[in-house]
Coordinates of C-alpha atoms and ligand atoms in Angstrom, one line a residue:
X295 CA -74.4 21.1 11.7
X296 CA -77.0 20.6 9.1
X297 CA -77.2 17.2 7.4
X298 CA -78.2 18.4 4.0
X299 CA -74.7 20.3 3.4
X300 CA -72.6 18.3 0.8
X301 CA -69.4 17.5 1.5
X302 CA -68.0 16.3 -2.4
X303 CA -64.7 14.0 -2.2
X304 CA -62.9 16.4 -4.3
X305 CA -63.4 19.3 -5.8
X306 CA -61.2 21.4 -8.5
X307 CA -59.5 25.2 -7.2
X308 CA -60.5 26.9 -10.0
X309 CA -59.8 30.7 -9.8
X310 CA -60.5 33.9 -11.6
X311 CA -56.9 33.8 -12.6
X312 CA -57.4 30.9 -14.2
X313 CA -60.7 31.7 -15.9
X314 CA -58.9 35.5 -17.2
X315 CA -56.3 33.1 -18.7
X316 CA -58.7 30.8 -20.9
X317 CA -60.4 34.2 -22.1
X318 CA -56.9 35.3 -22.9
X319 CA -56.3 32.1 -24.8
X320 CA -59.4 31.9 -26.5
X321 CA -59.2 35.5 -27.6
X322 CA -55.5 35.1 -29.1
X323 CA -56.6 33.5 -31.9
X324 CA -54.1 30.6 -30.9
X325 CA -56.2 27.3 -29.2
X326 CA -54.0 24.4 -30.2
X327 CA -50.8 23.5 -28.9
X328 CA -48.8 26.8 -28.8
X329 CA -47.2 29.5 -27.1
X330 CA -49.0 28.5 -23.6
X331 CA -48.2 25.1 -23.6
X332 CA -44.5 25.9 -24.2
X333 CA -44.3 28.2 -20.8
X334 CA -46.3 25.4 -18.5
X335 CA -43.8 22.9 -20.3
X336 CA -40.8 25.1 -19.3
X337 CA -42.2 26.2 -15.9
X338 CA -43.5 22.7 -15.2
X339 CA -39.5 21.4 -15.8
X340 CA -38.2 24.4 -13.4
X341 CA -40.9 23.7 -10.6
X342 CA -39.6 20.2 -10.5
X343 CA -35.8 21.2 -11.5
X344 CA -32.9 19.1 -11.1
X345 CA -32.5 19.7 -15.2
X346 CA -35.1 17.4 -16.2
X347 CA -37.5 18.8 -19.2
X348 CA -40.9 18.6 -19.7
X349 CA -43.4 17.6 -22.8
X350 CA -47.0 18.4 -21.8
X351 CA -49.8 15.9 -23.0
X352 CA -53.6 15.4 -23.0
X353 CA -53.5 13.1 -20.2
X354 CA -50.9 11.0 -17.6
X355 CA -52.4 7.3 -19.8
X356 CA -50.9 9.3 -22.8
X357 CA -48.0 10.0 -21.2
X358 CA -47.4 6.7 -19.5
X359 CA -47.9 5.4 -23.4
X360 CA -45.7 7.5 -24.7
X361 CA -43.2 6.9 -22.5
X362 CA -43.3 3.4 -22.0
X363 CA -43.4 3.2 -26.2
X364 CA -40.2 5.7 -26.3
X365 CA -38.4 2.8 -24.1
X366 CA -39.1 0.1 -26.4
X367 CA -41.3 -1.7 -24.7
X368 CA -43.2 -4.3 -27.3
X369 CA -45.1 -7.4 -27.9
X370 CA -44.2 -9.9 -25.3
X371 CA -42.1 -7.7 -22.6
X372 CA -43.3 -7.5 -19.1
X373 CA -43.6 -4.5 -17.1
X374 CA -43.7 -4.9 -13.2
X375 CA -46.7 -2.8 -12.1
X376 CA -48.8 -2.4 -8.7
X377 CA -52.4 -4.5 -8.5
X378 CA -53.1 -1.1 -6.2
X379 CA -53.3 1.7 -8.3
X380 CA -55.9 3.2 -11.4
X381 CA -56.3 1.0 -14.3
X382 CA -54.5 3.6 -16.4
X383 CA -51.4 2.6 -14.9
X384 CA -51.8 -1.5 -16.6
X385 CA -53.2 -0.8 -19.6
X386 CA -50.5 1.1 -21.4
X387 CA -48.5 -2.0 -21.1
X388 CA -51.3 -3.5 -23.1
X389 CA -51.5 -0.7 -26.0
X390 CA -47.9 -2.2 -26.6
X391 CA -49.1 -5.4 -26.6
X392 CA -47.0 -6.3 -23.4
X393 CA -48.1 -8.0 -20.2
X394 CA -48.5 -6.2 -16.9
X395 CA -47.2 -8.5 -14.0
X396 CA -49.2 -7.4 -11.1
X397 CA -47.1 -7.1 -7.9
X398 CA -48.7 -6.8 -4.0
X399 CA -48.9 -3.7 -1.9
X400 CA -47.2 -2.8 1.1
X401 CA -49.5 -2.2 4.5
X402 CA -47.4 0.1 5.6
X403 CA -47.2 2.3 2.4
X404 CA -50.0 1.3 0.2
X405 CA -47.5 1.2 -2.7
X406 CA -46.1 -1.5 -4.5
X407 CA -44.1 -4.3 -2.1
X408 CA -40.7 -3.6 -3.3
X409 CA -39.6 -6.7 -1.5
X410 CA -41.8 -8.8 -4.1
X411 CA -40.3 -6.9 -7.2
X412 CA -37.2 -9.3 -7.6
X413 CA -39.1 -12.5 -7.8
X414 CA -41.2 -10.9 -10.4
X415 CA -38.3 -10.5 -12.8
X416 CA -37.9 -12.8 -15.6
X417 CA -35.9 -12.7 -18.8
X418 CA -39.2 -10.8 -20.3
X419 CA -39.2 -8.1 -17.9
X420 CA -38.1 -4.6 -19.2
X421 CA -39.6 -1.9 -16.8
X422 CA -41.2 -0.9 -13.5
X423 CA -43.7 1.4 -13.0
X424 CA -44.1 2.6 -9.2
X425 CA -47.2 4.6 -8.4
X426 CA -46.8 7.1 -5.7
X427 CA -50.3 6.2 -4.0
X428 CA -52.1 9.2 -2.8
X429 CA -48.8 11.3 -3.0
X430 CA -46.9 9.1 -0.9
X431 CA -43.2 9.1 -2.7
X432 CA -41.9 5.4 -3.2
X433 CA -38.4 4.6 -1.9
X434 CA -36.9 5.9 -5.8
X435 CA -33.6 4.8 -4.5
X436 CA -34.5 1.2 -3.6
X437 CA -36.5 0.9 -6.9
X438 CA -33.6 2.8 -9.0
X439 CA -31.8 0.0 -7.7
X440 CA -33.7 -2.7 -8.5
X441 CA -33.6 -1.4 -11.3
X442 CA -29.8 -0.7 -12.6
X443 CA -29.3 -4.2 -11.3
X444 CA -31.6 -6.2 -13.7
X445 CA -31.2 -3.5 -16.3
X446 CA -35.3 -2.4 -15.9
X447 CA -36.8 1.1 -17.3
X448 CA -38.3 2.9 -14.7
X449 CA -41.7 4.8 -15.4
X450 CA -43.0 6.5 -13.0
X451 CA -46.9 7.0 -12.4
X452 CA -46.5 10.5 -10.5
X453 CA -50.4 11.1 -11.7
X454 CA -50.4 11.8 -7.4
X455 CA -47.2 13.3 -6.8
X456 CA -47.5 17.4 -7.9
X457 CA -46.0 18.0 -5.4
X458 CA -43.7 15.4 -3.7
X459 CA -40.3 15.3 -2.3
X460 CA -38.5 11.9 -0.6
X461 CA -35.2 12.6 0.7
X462 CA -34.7 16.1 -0.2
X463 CA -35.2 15.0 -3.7
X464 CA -38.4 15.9 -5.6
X465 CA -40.4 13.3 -7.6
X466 CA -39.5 13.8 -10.9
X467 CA -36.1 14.4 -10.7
X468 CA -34.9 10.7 -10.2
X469 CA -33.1 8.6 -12.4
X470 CA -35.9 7.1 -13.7
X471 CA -36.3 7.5 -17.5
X472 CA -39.6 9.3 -17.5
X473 CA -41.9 10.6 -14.9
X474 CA -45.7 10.8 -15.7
X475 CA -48.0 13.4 -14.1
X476 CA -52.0 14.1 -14.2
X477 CA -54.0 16.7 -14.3
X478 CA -57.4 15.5 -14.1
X479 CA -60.1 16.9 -13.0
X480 CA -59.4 15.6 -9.2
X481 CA -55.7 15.9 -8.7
X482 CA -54.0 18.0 -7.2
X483 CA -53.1 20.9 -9.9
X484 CA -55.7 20.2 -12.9
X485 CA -56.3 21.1 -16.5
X486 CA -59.9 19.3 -16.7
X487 CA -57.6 17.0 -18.7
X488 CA -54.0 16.9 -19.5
X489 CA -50.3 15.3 -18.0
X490 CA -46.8 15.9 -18.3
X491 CA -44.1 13.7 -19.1
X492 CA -40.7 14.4 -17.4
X493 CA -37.4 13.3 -18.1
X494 CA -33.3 13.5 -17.7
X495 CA -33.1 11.9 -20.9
X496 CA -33.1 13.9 -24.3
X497 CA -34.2 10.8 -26.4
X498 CA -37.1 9.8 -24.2
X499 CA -38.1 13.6 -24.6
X500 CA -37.5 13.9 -28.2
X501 CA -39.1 10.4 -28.7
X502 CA -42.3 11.4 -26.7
X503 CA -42.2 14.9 -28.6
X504 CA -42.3 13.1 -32.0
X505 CA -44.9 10.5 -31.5
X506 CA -47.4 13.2 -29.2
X507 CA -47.9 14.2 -32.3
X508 CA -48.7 11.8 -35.3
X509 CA -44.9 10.9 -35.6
X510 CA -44.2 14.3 -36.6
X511 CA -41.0 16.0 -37.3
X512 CA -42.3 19.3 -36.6
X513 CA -45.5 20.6 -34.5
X514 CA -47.9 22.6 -35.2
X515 CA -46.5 25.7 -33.3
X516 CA -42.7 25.3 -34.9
X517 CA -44.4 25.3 -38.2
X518 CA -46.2 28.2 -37.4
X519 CA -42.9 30.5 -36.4
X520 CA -39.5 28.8 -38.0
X521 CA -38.1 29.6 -41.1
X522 CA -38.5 26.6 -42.8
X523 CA -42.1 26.5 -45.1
X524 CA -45.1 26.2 -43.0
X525 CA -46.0 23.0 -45.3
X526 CA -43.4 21.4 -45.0
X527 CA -43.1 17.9 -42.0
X528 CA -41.8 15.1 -42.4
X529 CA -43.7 12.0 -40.9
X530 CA -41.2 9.4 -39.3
X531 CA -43.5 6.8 -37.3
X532 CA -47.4 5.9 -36.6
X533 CA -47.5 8.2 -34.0
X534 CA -50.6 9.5 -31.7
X535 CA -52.8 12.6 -31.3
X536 CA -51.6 13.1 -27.4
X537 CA -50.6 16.8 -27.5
X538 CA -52.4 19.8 -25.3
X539 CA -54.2 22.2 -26.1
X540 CA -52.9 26.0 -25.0
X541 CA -56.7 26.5 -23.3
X542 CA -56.2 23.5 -21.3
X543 CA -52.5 25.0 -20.6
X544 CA -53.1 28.5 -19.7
X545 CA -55.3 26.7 -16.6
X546 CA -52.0 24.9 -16.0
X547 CA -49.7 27.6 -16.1
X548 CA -51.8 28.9 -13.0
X549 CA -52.5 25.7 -11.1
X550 CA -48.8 25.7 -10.8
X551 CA -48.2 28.9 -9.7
X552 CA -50.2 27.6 -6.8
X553 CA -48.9 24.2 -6.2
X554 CA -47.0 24.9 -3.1
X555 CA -50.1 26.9 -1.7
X556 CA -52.3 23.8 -2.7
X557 CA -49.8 21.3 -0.8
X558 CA -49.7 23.4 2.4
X559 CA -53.6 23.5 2.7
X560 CA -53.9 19.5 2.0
X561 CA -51.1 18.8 4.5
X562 CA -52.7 20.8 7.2
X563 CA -56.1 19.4 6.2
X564 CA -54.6 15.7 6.6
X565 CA -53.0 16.7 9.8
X566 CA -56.3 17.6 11.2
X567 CA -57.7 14.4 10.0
X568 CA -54.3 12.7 11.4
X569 CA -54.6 14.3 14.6
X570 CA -58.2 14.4 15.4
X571 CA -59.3 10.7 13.9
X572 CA -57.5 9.1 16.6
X573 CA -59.3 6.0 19.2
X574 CA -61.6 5.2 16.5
X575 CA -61.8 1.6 14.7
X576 CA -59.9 3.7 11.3
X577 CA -56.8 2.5 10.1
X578 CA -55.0 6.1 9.0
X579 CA -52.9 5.9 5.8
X580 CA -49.4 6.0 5.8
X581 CA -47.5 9.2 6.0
X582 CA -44.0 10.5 4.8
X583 CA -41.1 9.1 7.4
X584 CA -39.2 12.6 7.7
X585 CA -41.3 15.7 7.8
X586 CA -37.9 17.8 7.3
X587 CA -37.1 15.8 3.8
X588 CA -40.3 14.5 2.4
X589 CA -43.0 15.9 1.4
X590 CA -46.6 14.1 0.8
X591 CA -48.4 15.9 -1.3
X592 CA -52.2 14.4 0.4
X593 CA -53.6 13.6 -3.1
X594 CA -55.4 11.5 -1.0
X595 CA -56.4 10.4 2.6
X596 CA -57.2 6.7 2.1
X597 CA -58.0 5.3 5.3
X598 CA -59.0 1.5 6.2
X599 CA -61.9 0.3 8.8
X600 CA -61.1 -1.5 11.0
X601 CA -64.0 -2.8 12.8
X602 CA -67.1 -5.8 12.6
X603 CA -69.3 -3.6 13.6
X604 CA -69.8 -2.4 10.5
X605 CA -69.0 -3.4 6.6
X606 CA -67.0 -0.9 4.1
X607 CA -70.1 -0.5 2.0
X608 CA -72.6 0.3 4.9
X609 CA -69.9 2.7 6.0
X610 CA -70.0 4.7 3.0
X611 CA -73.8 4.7 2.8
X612 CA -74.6 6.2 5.9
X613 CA -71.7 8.8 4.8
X614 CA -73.8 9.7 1.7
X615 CA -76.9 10.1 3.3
X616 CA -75.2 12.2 5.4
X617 CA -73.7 14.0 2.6
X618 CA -70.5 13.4 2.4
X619 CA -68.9 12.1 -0.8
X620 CA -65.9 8.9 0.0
X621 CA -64.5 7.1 -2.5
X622 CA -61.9 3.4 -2.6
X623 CA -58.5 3.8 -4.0
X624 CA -58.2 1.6 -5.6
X625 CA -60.1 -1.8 -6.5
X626 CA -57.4 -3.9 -7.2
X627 CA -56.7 -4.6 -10.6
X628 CA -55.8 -8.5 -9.7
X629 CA -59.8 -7.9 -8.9
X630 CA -60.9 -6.6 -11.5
X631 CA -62.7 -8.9 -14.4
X632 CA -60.0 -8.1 -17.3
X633 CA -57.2 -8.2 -15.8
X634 CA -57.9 -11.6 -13.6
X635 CA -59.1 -13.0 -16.1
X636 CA -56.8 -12.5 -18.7
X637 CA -53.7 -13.6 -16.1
X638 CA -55.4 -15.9 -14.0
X639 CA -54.9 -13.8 -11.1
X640 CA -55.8 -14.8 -7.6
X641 CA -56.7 -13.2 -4.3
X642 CA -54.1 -15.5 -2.6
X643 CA -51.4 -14.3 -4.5
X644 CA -52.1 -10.1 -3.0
X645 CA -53.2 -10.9 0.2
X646 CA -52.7 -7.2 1.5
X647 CA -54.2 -5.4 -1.3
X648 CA -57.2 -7.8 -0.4
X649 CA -57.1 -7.1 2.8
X650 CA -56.9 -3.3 2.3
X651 CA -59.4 -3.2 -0.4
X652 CA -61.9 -5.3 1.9
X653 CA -62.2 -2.3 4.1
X654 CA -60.2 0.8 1.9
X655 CA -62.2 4.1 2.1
X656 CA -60.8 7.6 1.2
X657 CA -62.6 10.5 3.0
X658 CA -62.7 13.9 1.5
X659 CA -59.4 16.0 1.2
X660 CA -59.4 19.2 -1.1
X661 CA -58.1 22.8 -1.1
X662 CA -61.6 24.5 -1.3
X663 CA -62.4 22.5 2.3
X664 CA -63.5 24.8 5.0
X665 CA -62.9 24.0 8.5
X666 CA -66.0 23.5 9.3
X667 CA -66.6 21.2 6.5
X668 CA -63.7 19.4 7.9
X669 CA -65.4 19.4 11.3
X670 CA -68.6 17.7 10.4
X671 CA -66.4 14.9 8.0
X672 CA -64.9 14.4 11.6
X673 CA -67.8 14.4 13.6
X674 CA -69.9 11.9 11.0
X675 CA -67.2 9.5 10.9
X676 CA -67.0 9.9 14.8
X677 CA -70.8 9.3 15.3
X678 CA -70.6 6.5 12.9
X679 CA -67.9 4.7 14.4
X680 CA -67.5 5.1 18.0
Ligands
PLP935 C1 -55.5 9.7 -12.5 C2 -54.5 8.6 -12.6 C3 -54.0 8.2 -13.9 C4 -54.6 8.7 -15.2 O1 -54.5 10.0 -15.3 P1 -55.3 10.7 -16.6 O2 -54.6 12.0 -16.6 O3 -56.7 10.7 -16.2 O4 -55.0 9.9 -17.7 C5 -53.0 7.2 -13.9 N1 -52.6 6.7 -12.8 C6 -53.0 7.0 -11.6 C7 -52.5 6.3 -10.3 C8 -54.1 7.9 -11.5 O5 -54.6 8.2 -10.3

């Protein structure tokens, strides 16, 4: 095992299929949103399926926007939101000039403490948005709850979850009002950039259809092929430049195609990490409860030290000098400058994202990952801790 390999964190599947597509798009004389982002939107609603449809964007932040704007959230609301995820998740609720309240993790699932979510709740409060950390599914069922009780949207931040299942049911296909995915560059199926919003509910759709757009009646592609003048739209709100392009869609129409394939190769990656990263001072992360109804789909493999011998940061030194690529997921936002500051947050009030975050390292996980990649991951992190 030589110690000048490198081992990145992640790394995008990109295929020839994938690269023939782009080519195809590019030479079609049709880049914008179009034909191809029509088939990924209506393959992208069927791979999830329980009837729900899909509007494709330029990102999961747009979507969470759009989706959080086609529920009415505005100035003043709160929206009950994890202190452990991506800043992305937070700041939509601030485009709508509405204030994030920042609820604790739970140790045992990394996602948001649904215990804590009812003392959050004021007369403000107008929506949830669980993140499904690393893939993990949240307990929908307890959240949908929640929820229907205190009359709360639900958004949620799936950017992890392509695939996951809780329950027999696949994320997405909840009762929530709209179900945000990413495909960045890292995540499991990518577009370099792009997300998908998902819903049950026509309005949300045809809201988030309008304003992915400029506010307008009619896009680019329906111009292009109905009936109706080309020239003609009709504007009906301030709306934003969130669609996708068909290059970045072709890519997605094939990242789909092999989203199962992707899942089994992480599983069985994280299984070897499960099953081999055993006796050490490493606290594992938390995996599904019911291998026969859930499905995790090992975004990522966020583990925690647990040891004096040695600190988080010397930990991932020594990794990168041994050329290995970590990363934290996430720094909590309650942590972070903007958001404490603005809210007065304190450490005392998330004492297990602290805790996690004092010690949080993710190890690499992705589909490209040979065995023998996989092996020397094991045996660095072995040598380093034992
Ligand atoms: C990646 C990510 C996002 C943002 O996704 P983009 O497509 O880059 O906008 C949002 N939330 C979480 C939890 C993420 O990991």
């Amino acid at each position: 095992m030589s110690e000048t390999r490198f081992i990145p964190f992640a790394l995008p599947d990109i295929g020839e299929e994938e690269i023939a597509a782009v080519v195809n798009t590019l030479r079609s004389g049709w880049v914008t949103t179009g034909p191809s982002t029509l088939e990924f939107e209506k393959k992208f609603a069927s791979y999830i399926g329980g009837g729900v449809d899909a509007i494709a964007v330029n990102s999961a932040t747009a979507g969470l926007h759009l989706a959080l704007e086609a529920c009415g959230i505005k100035e003043g609301d709160e929206v009950i939101v994890p202190t452990l995820t991506f800043t992305a998740t937070a700041e939509v609720v601030r485009y709508l000039g509405a204030d994030p309240i920042f609820v604790d993790c739970d140790l045992n699932t990394l996602c948001l403490d649904i215990s804590q979510i009812e003392s959050k709740i004021t007369k403000k409060t107008k929506a949830i948005i669980p993140v499904h950390i690393g893939g993990l599914p949240c307990d929908m069922e307890a959240i949908l709850t929640i929820a229907k009780k205190h009359n709360l949207r639900v958004i949620e931040d799936a950017a992890h979850t392509c695939p996951s299942k809780i329950n027999n049911v696949m994320i997405g296909q909840h009762d929530s009002d709209a179900i945000v995915y990413s495909f960045y560059a890292n995540k499991t199926i990518t577009t370099g950039e792009g997300g998908m919003i998902v819903s049950k509910n026509p309005e949300i759709i045809k809201r988030c259809k309008v304003m992915r757009l400029h506010g307008i009646s009619r896009d680019a592609f329906d111009r292009f092929t109905s009936k109706t003048p080309a020239w003609y739209y009709e504007i009906i709100a301030p709306g934003f430049k969130y669609n996708l392009s068909d290059i970045a869609s072709s890519i997605g129409i094939c990242q789909l195609a092999k989203a199962d394939k992707f899942q089994l190769i992480r599983q069985k990656i994280a299984q070897r990490y499960l099953s081999e990263l055993t006796d050490l001072p490493l606290i594992l992360p938390p995996n599904i409860k019911n291998s026969a109804t859930d499905l995790h789909s090992w975004h990522l493999f966020c583990c925690q030290l647990n040891t004096d011998k040695i600190s988080r940061n010397d930990f991932i030194q020594i990794m990168s000098d041994k050329g290995i690529g970590t990363s934290v997921h996430y720094i909590p936002l309650h942590m972070q400058p903007y958001w404490k500051e603005r809210y007065s947050l304190e450490d005392v009030h998330f004492l297990n994202a602290t805790k996690y975050y004092k010690n949080a390292v993710s190890i690499p996980l992705y589909t490209k990952m040979t065995d023998d990649d996989q092996a020397y991951v094991i045996h660095t992190i072995k040598e380093i801790l034992s």
